[in-house]
mmCIF file of C-alpha atoms in Angstrom:
data_model
loop_
_atom_site.group_PDB
_atom_site.id
_atom_site.type_symbol
_atom_site.label_atom_id
_atom_site.label_comp_id
_atom_site.label_asym_id
_atom_site.label_seq_id
_atom_site.Cartn_x
_atom_site.Cartn_y
_atom_site.Cartn_z
ATOM 1 C CA UNK A 3 38.789 -14.131 -21.662
ATOM 2 C CA UNK A 4 35.774 -12.658 -20.909
ATOM 3 C CA UNK A 5 33.314 -12.412 -24.132
ATOM 4 C CA UNK A 6 29.678 -12.243 -21.989
ATOM 5 C CA UNK A 7 27.731 -9.760 -23.928
ATOM 6 C CA UNK A 8 26.584 -7.720 -20.738
ATOM 7 C CA UNK A 9 30.051 -6.249 -20.277
ATOM 8 C CA UNK A 10 31.753 -3.595 -22.361
ATOM 9 C CA UNK A 11 34.728 -5.306 -24.036
ATOM 10 C CA UNK A 12 37.163 -8.194 -22.565
ATOM 11 C CA UNK A 13 38.012 -8.491 -18.851
ATOM 12 C CA UNK A 14 39.918 -10.796 -16.776
ATOM 13 C CA UNK A 15 37.939 -13.670 -15.739
ATOM 14 C CA UNK A 16 38.935 -13.275 -12.062
ATOM 15 C CA UNK A 17 37.114 -9.577 -11.878
ATOM 16 C CA UNK A 18 40.532 -7.667 -11.050
ATOM 17 C CA UNK A 19 43.142 -5.849 -13.133
ATOM 18 C CA UNK A 20 42.844 -2.373 -14.920
ATOM 19 C CA UNK A 21 39.882 -1.223 -16.764
ATOM 20 C CA UNK A 22 41.554 0.115 -19.893
ATOM 21 C CA UNK A 23 39.052 -1.688 -21.784
ATOM 22 C CA UNK A 24 36.106 0.570 -20.417
ATOM 23 C CA UNK A 25 34.924 3.349 -22.741
ATOM 24 C CA UNK A 26 35.919 7.173 -21.660
ATOM 25 C CA UNK A 27 32.549 8.765 -20.628
ATOM 26 C CA UNK A 28 32.358 12.211 -21.526
ATOM 27 C CA UNK A 29 29.964 12.642 -18.707
ATOM 28 C CA UNK A 30 31.477 10.536 -16.334
ATOM 29 C CA UNK A 31 31.415 11.276 -12.230
ATOM 30 C CA UNK A 32 34.196 10.622 -10.279
ATOM 31 C CA UNK A 33 32.889 7.041 -10.205
ATOM 32 C CA UNK A 34 32.174 6.712 -14.043
ATOM 33 C CA UNK A 35 28.791 6.879 -13.892
ATOM 34 C CA UNK A 36 26.875 9.072 -16.602
ATOM 35 C CA UNK A 37 26.846 12.446 -14.193
ATOM 36 C CA UNK A 38 24.938 15.172 -15.700
ATOM 37 C CA UNK A 39 24.249 12.883 -18.979
ATOM 38 C CA UNK A 40 21.401 14.324 -21.326
ATOM 39 C CA UNK A 41 17.911 13.192 -21.585
ATOM 40 C CA UNK A 42 17.709 11.090 -24.659
ATOM 41 C CA UNK A 43 14.623 10.753 -26.547
ATOM 42 C CA UNK A 44 11.394 12.475 -26.970
ATOM 43 C CA UNK A 45 10.337 11.704 -23.395
ATOM 44 C CA UNK A 46 12.763 14.245 -22.062
ATOM 45 C CA UNK A 47 12.094 14.400 -17.946
ATOM 46 C CA UNK A 48 10.104 11.312 -18.349
ATOM 47 C CA UNK A 49 13.110 9.415 -17.789
ATOM 48 C CA UNK A 50 15.162 9.320 -14.940
ATOM 49 C CA UNK A 51 18.363 7.969 -13.884
ATOM 50 C CA UNK A 52 19.515 6.199 -10.746
ATOM 51 C CA UNK A 53 21.091 9.128 -8.258
ATOM 52 C CA UNK A 54 24.081 8.315 -5.888
ATOM 53 C CA UNK A 55 26.783 11.000 -5.611
ATOM 54 C CA UNK A 56 25.429 13.593 -8.308
ATOM 55 C CA UNK A 57 22.164 13.933 -10.248
ATOM 56 C CA UNK A 58 21.807 11.647 -13.208
ATOM 57 C CA UNK A 59 25.567 9.566 -12.202
ATOM 58 C CA UNK A 60 23.635 6.283 -12.158
ATOM 59 C CA UNK A 61 25.276 4.887 -9.176
ATOM 60 C CA UNK A 62 23.834 2.029 -7.261
ATOM 61 C CA UNK A 63 24.450 -0.104 -4.573
ATOM 62 C CA UNK A 64 24.207 -4.035 -4.610
ATOM 63 C CA UNK A 65 24.248 -6.440 -2.210
ATOM 64 C CA UNK A 66 24.788 -10.196 -2.655
ATOM 65 C CA UNK A 67 25.970 -13.622 -1.534
ATOM 66 C CA UNK A 68 28.669 -15.876 -3.225
ATOM 67 C CA UNK A 69 29.292 -19.557 -2.412
ATOM 68 C CA UNK A 70 33.319 -18.658 -2.046
ATOM 69 C CA UNK A 71 35.460 -18.453 1.219
ATOM 70 C CA UNK A 72 35.920 -14.524 1.898
ATOM 71 C CA UNK A 73 38.750 -13.221 0.108
ATOM 72 C CA UNK A 74 40.679 -11.854 -2.804
ATOM 73 C CA UNK A 75 39.204 -14.317 -5.448
ATOM 74 C CA UNK A 76 35.471 -14.076 -3.724
ATOM 75 C CA UNK A 77 36.269 -10.051 -4.090
ATOM 76 C CA UNK A 78 37.571 -10.874 -8.022
ATOM 77 C CA UNK A 79 34.202 -12.877 -8.400
ATOM 78 C CA UNK A 80 31.733 -10.305 -6.818
ATOM 79 C CA UNK A 81 33.174 -7.701 -9.473
ATOM 80 C CA UNK A 82 33.022 -10.129 -12.186
ATOM 81 C CA UNK A 83 29.487 -10.899 -11.486
ATOM 82 C CA UNK A 84 28.850 -6.979 -11.051
ATOM 83 C CA UNK A 85 30.202 -6.315 -14.577
ATOM 84 C CA UNK A 86 28.403 -8.984 -16.217
ATOM 85 C CA UNK A 87 25.068 -7.562 -14.802
ATOM 86 C CA UNK A 88 25.789 -4.039 -16.647
ATOM 87 C CA UNK A 89 27.624 -2.014 -13.684
ATOM 88 C CA UNK A 90 30.419 -0.194 -14.594
ATOM 89 C CA UNK A 91 33.576 -0.008 -12.593
ATOM 90 C CA UNK A 92 32.075 -1.217 -9.320
ATOM 91 C CA UNK A 93 33.730 -1.302 -6.288
ATOM 92 C CA UNK A 94 33.187 -3.637 -3.600
ATOM 93 C CA UNK A 95 32.594 -1.366 -0.316
ATOM 94 C CA UNK A 96 32.068 -3.884 2.243
ATOM 95 C CA UNK A 97 32.685 -7.855 2.177
ATOM 96 C CA UNK A 98 32.818 -9.930 5.144
ATOM 97 C CA UNK A 99 32.342 -13.967 5.710
ATOM 98 C CA UNK A 100 29.453 -15.403 6.723
ATOM 99 C CA UNK A 101 28.768 -16.901 10.044
ATOM 100 C CA UNK A 102 32.468 -18.480 9.311
ATOM 101 C CA UNK A 103 31.094 -20.902 6.499
ATOM 102 C CA UNK A 104 32.489 -20.636 3.039
ATOM 103 C CA UNK A 105 30.142 -18.104 1.916
ATOM 104 C CA UNK A 106 31.028 -14.307 1.467
ATOM 105 C CA UNK A 107 28.250 -11.266 1.767
ATOM 106 C CA UNK A 108 29.484 -8.352 -0.673
ATOM 107 C CA UNK A 109 28.036 -4.608 -1.118
ATOM 108 C CA UNK A 110 28.846 -3.417 -4.364
ATOM 109 C CA UNK A 111 28.569 0.128 -5.800
ATOM 110 C CA UNK A 112 28.999 1.322 -9.650
ATOM 111 C CA UNK A 113 27.207 3.202 -12.368
ATOM 112 C CA UNK A 114 24.665 1.966 -14.704
ATOM 113 C CA UNK A 115 23.505 3.077 -17.977
ATOM 114 C CA UNK A 116 20.144 1.748 -17.354
ATOM 115 C CA UNK A 117 17.529 4.192 -17.264
ATOM 116 C CA UNK A 118 13.899 4.612 -16.042
ATOM 117 C CA UNK A 119 10.828 5.647 -18.355
ATOM 118 C CA UNK A 120 8.151 6.967 -16.121
ATOM 119 C CA UNK A 121 5.708 6.475 -18.660
ATOM 120 C CA UNK A 122 6.055 2.764 -18.944
ATOM 121 C CA UNK A 123 5.934 2.060 -15.272
ATOM 122 C CA UNK A 124 3.341 -0.298 -14.467
ATOM 123 C CA UNK A 125 1.817 -0.888 -10.669
ATOM 124 C CA UNK A 126 -1.077 -2.203 -9.427
ATOM 125 C CA UNK A 127 -2.999 0.326 -8.131
ATOM 126 C CA UNK A 128 -6.182 0.897 -5.530
ATOM 127 C CA UNK A 129 -9.293 0.703 -7.751
ATOM 128 C CA UNK A 130 -11.734 1.343 -4.333
ATOM 129 C CA UNK A 131 -11.899 4.180 -2.657
ATOM 130 C CA UNK A 132 -10.602 3.719 1.065
ATOM 131 C CA UNK A 133 -13.368 3.471 3.910
ATOM 132 C CA UNK A 134 -13.505 4.529 7.739
ATOM 133 C CA UNK A 135 -14.317 1.958 9.756
ATOM 134 C CA UNK A 136 -18.042 3.636 10.424
ATOM 135 C CA UNK A 137 -18.456 3.711 6.335
ATOM 136 C CA UNK A 138 -17.271 0.133 5.992
ATOM 137 C CA UNK A 139 -19.660 -1.085 8.700
ATOM 138 C CA UNK A 140 -22.487 0.872 7.572
ATOM 139 C CA UNK A 141 -22.063 -0.731 3.932
ATOM 140 C CA UNK A 142 -22.065 -4.171 5.274
ATOM 141 C CA UNK A 143 -25.050 -3.713 7.378
ATOM 142 C CA UNK A 144 -27.153 -1.742 4.896
ATOM 143 C CA UNK A 145 -25.929 -3.241 1.560
ATOM 144 C CA UNK A 146 -25.225 -7.231 3.062
ATOM 145 C CA UNK A 147 -27.609 -7.285 5.994
ATOM 146 C CA UNK A 148 -25.367 -9.678 7.888
ATOM 147 C CA UNK A 149 -21.496 -9.501 9.077
ATOM 148 C CA UNK A 150 -18.509 -10.617 6.865
ATOM 149 C CA UNK A 151 -16.612 -13.448 8.113
ATOM 150 C CA UNK A 152 -13.106 -13.172 7.958
ATOM 151 C CA UNK A 153 -10.559 -16.240 8.532
ATOM 152 C CA UNK A 154 -6.867 -15.300 8.756
ATOM 153 C CA UNK A 155 -4.112 -17.412 8.895
ATOM 154 C CA UNK A 156 0.045 -18.156 8.341
ATOM 155 C CA UNK A 157 0.317 -21.102 6.428
ATOM 156 C CA UNK A 158 2.708 -23.949 5.988
ATOM 157 C CA UNK A 159 5.777 -23.773 8.225
ATOM 158 C CA UNK A 160 5.046 -20.020 8.627
ATOM 159 C CA UNK A 161 5.232 -18.887 12.031
ATOM 160 C CA UNK A 162 5.785 -15.066 11.372
ATOM 161 C CA UNK A 163 2.419 -13.764 12.682
ATOM 162 C CA UNK A 164 3.059 -10.186 12.676
ATOM 163 C CA UNK A 165 1.838 -8.927 9.451
ATOM 164 C CA UNK A 166 -1.650 -11.031 9.930
ATOM 165 C CA UNK A 167 -1.698 -9.711 13.817
ATOM 166 C CA UNK A 168 -1.518 -6.255 12.315
ATOM 167 C CA UNK A 169 -4.508 -6.735 10.110
ATOM 168 C CA UNK A 170 -6.682 -8.553 12.070
ATOM 169 C CA UNK A 171 -6.018 -7.830 15.530
ATOM 170 C CA UNK A 172 -7.888 -4.693 17.497
ATOM 171 C CA UNK A 173 -4.268 -2.919 18.493
ATOM 172 C CA UNK A 174 -3.960 -2.760 14.396
ATOM 173 C CA UNK A 175 -0.874 -1.020 12.659
ATOM 174 C CA UNK A 176 0.126 2.893 11.403
ATOM 175 C CA UNK A 177 -2.606 4.190 13.913
ATOM 176 C CA UNK A 178 -5.746 1.886 12.232
ATOM 177 C CA UNK A 179 -7.750 -0.225 14.383
ATOM 178 C CA UNK A 180 -7.851 -4.258 13.110
ATOM 179 C CA UNK A 181 -10.393 -5.713 11.448
ATOM 180 C CA UNK A 182 -11.593 -7.234 15.024
ATOM 181 C CA UNK A 183 -12.506 -3.464 15.719
ATOM 182 C CA UNK A 184 -15.365 -3.362 12.708
ATOM 183 C CA UNK A 185 -18.744 -4.428 14.514
ATOM 184 C CA UNK A 186 -20.010 -6.005 11.086
ATOM 185 C CA UNK A 187 -17.147 -8.326 11.053
ATOM 186 C CA UNK A 188 -16.691 -11.574 12.308
ATOM 187 C CA UNK A 189 -12.957 -12.197 12.485
ATOM 188 C CA UNK A 190 -10.949 -15.688 13.245
ATOM 189 C CA UNK A 191 -7.213 -15.254 13.773
ATOM 190 C CA UNK A 192 -5.789 -19.014 13.224
ATOM 191 C CA UNK A 193 -2.524 -17.967 14.110
ATOM 192 C CA UNK A 194 1.000 -19.525 12.858
ATOM 193 C CA UNK A 195 1.713 -22.750 10.801
ATOM 194 C CA UNK A 196 -1.717 -23.893 9.521
ATOM 195 C CA UNK A 197 -1.780 -26.523 7.447
ATOM 196 C CA UNK A 198 -3.502 -25.540 4.225
ATOM 197 C CA UNK A 199 -6.158 -28.567 4.302
ATOM 198 C CA UNK A 200 -7.044 -27.086 7.603
ATOM 199 C CA UNK A 201 -8.115 -23.661 6.608
ATOM 200 C CA UNK A 202 -9.813 -24.910 3.706
ATOM 201 C CA UNK A 203 -11.922 -26.967 6.200
ATOM 202 C CA UNK A 204 -12.122 -24.132 8.776
ATOM 203 C CA UNK A 205 -13.505 -21.939 6.192
ATOM 204 C CA UNK A 206 -15.970 -24.425 5.279
ATOM 205 C CA UNK A 207 -17.297 -24.945 8.688
ATOM 206 C CA UNK A 208 -17.206 -21.283 9.785
ATOM 207 C CA UNK A 209 -18.523 -20.383 6.171
ATOM 208 C CA UNK A 210 -16.064 -17.618 5.690
ATOM 209 C CA UNK A 211 -16.596 -14.851 3.420
ATOM 210 C CA UNK A 212 -12.802 -14.186 2.783
ATOM 211 C CA UNK A 213 -9.649 -16.092 3.508
ATOM 212 C CA UNK A 214 -6.346 -14.013 4.575
ATOM 213 C CA UNK A 215 -3.332 -15.205 4.170
ATOM 214 C CA UNK A 216 0.289 -13.715 5.771
ATOM 215 C CA UNK A 217 3.522 -15.365 4.245
ATOM 216 C CA UNK A 218 6.930 -13.931 5.086
ATOM 217 C CA UNK A 219 9.112 -17.428 5.159
ATOM 218 C CA UNK A 220 10.221 -16.920 1.103
ATOM 219 C CA UNK A 221 12.808 -19.554 1.268
ATOM 220 C CA UNK A 222 12.832 -21.345 -1.826
ATOM 221 C CA UNK A 223 9.532 -19.690 -2.896
ATOM 222 C CA UNK A 224 7.725 -21.327 -0.297
ATOM 223 C CA UNK A 225 5.639 -18.322 -0.051
ATOM 224 C CA UNK A 226 4.363 -18.724 -3.584
ATOM 225 C CA UNK A 227 4.267 -22.388 -3.188
ATOM 226 C CA UNK A 228 2.041 -22.371 -0.258
ATOM 227 C CA UNK A 229 -0.645 -19.700 -1.820
ATOM 228 C CA UNK A 230 -0.658 -21.985 -5.141
ATOM 229 C CA UNK A 231 -1.681 -25.052 -3.160
ATOM 230 C CA UNK A 232 -4.290 -23.237 -0.637
ATOM 231 C CA UNK A 233 -6.159 -21.362 -4.227
ATOM 232 C CA UNK A 234 -6.508 -24.866 -6.087
ATOM 233 C CA UNK A 235 -7.666 -26.506 -2.492
ATOM 234 C CA UNK A 236 -10.324 -23.659 -2.305
ATOM 235 C CA UNK A 237 -11.303 -23.839 -5.734
ATOM 236 C CA UNK A 238 -11.342 -27.990 -5.817
ATOM 237 C CA UNK A 239 -13.413 -27.448 -2.471
ATOM 238 C CA UNK A 240 -16.196 -25.007 -3.409
ATOM 239 C CA UNK A 241 -18.019 -24.042 -6.102
ATOM 240 C CA UNK A 242 -17.134 -20.792 -7.441
ATOM 241 C CA UNK A 243 -20.021 -18.958 -6.413
ATOM 242 C CA UNK A 244 -19.297 -20.245 -3.099
ATOM 243 C CA UNK A 245 -15.860 -19.782 -2.524
ATOM 244 C CA UNK A 246 -14.045 -17.153 -0.023
ATOM 245 C CA UNK A 247 -12.203 -14.551 -1.275
ATOM 246 C CA UNK A 248 -8.392 -15.216 -0.979
ATOM 247 C CA UNK A 249 -6.275 -12.031 0.019
ATOM 248 C CA UNK A 250 -2.619 -12.629 0.478
ATOM 249 C CA UNK A 251 -0.098 -10.353 2.052
ATOM 250 C CA UNK A 252 3.480 -10.226 2.711
ATOM 251 C CA UNK A 253 6.912 -8.373 1.956
ATOM 252 C CA UNK A 254 7.890 -10.581 -1.270
ATOM 253 C CA UNK A 255 4.610 -10.697 -3.411
ATOM 254 C CA UNK A 256 4.162 -8.952 -6.243
ATOM 255 C CA UNK A 257 0.815 -7.375 -6.053
ATOM 256 C CA UNK A 258 0.517 -7.727 -9.878
ATOM 257 C CA UNK A 259 0.900 -11.419 -9.727
ATOM 258 C CA UNK A 260 -2.064 -12.102 -7.895
ATOM 259 C CA UNK A 261 -3.945 -13.925 -10.971
ATOM 260 C CA UNK A 262 -0.774 -15.773 -11.672
ATOM 261 C CA UNK A 263 -1.026 -17.347 -8.040
ATOM 262 C CA UNK A 264 -4.620 -17.920 -7.849
ATOM 263 C CA UNK A 265 -5.331 -15.002 -5.357
ATOM 264 C CA UNK A 266 -7.929 -12.277 -5.615
ATOM 265 C CA UNK A 267 -5.706 -9.660 -4.330
ATOM 266 C CA UNK A 268 -2.240 -9.325 -2.864
ATOM 267 C CA UNK A 269 -1.136 -6.787 -0.531
ATOM 268 C CA UNK A 270 2.394 -5.634 0.161
ATOM 269 C CA UNK A 271 4.341 -3.697 2.325
ATOM 270 C CA UNK A 272 3.003 -1.047 4.228
ATOM 271 C CA UNK A 273 -0.423 -2.341 4.246
ATOM 272 C CA UNK A 274 -2.707 -1.008 6.576
ATOM 273 C CA UNK A 275 -6.085 -2.481 8.063
ATOM 274 C CA UNK A 276 -8.142 0.162 6.153
ATOM 275 C CA UNK A 277 -6.517 -0.866 3.104
ATOM 276 C CA UNK A 278 -7.814 -4.527 3.312
ATOM 277 C CA UNK A 279 -11.055 -3.763 5.182
ATOM 278 C CA UNK A 280 -11.876 -1.569 2.039
ATOM 279 C CA UNK A 281 -10.930 -4.080 -0.265
ATOM 280 C CA UNK A 282 -13.407 -6.666 1.170
ATOM 281 C CA UNK A 283 -16.217 -4.376 1.092
ATOM 282 C CA UNK A 284 -15.418 -3.567 -2.565
ATOM 283 C CA UNK A 285 -15.305 -6.921 -3.253
ATOM 284 C CA UNK A 286 -18.036 -8.694 -1.396
ATOM 285 C CA UNK A 287 -20.808 -5.906 -0.473
ATOM 286 C CA UNK A 288 -23.204 -5.459 -3.614
ATOM 287 C CA UNK A 289 -23.120 -1.673 -4.698
ATOM 288 C CA UNK A 290 -21.041 -0.894 -1.596
ATOM 289 C CA UNK A 291 -19.690 2.410 -3.617
ATOM 290 C CA UNK A 292 -20.372 5.275 -3.611
ATOM 291 C CA UNK A 293 -20.887 5.315 0.028
ATOM 292 C CA UNK A 294 -22.387 7.539 2.300
ATOM 293 C CA UNK A 295 -19.965 10.484 3.549
ATOM 294 C CA UNK A 296 -18.793 9.467 7.194
ATOM 295 C CA UNK A 297 -19.812 12.817 8.684
ATOM 296 C CA UNK A 298 -23.709 11.048 8.423
ATOM 297 C CA UNK A 299 -22.747 7.939 9.790
ATOM 298 C CA UNK A 300 -22.314 9.070 13.339
ATOM 299 C CA UNK A 301 -25.196 6.526 14.767
ATOM 300 C CA UNK A 302 -23.764 3.388 13.290
ATOM 301 C CA UNK A 303 -23.953 0.773 15.844
#
């Protein structure tokens, strides 16, 4: 008998069978979610629920892989897992064997009673203004008096250079030119699979102001391990006032985890070259803000 505290009453361990143990939901949607349930508490409309078929029905879709051969037992296990995660009346809407192995992939659809309190949502917000290329160049030239040296690479075994190329290469990303376009930045893109020790050595040889690292390989948290190793080596090699800025990017990073990883800044999905350039100016150029409006910077060369 299943006595897991995250489920509502006993359920068969194989995840199959009737659902009489589920409480009757007066706000239930056809799939069992709390459709049109009232907003509880003083927050009012600051509390929201997931949306699937009807407003506030709480319906969500979950995908995962189990180390089981594809079949009824694997589907029962998928349903049990979904229930233990708090999903009510889950349905396996898609399943298949993974590459002919003893693994199965599932997509499960069901309702959750959990809500989101918008007043408690915490995000890492940009704390500096976005600059145009001309504004960034003018700030570096006039306030720093030399070009910024920016080193970029994918470290460890990571060979996915799309991210670092999008930020550094002149062709850029999302309609913005990469950092190679900036006249007051000297950019060196070291490419893929750069050993941490080699990147630290080059940072010293080039007297880099900033080291930009892109990580897309995340198996067994390799991206986290690599960044921690790089951060430790930079701090061991450079005096604190001489250490290059460590900027990290990749789709699986949490921007709020920079301090925990030893990075100065983490950028996630959708980051553009302008985001990174503006941060570098903010962090490395003394008194760079506020900047002169772009309209009076037409003569910047």
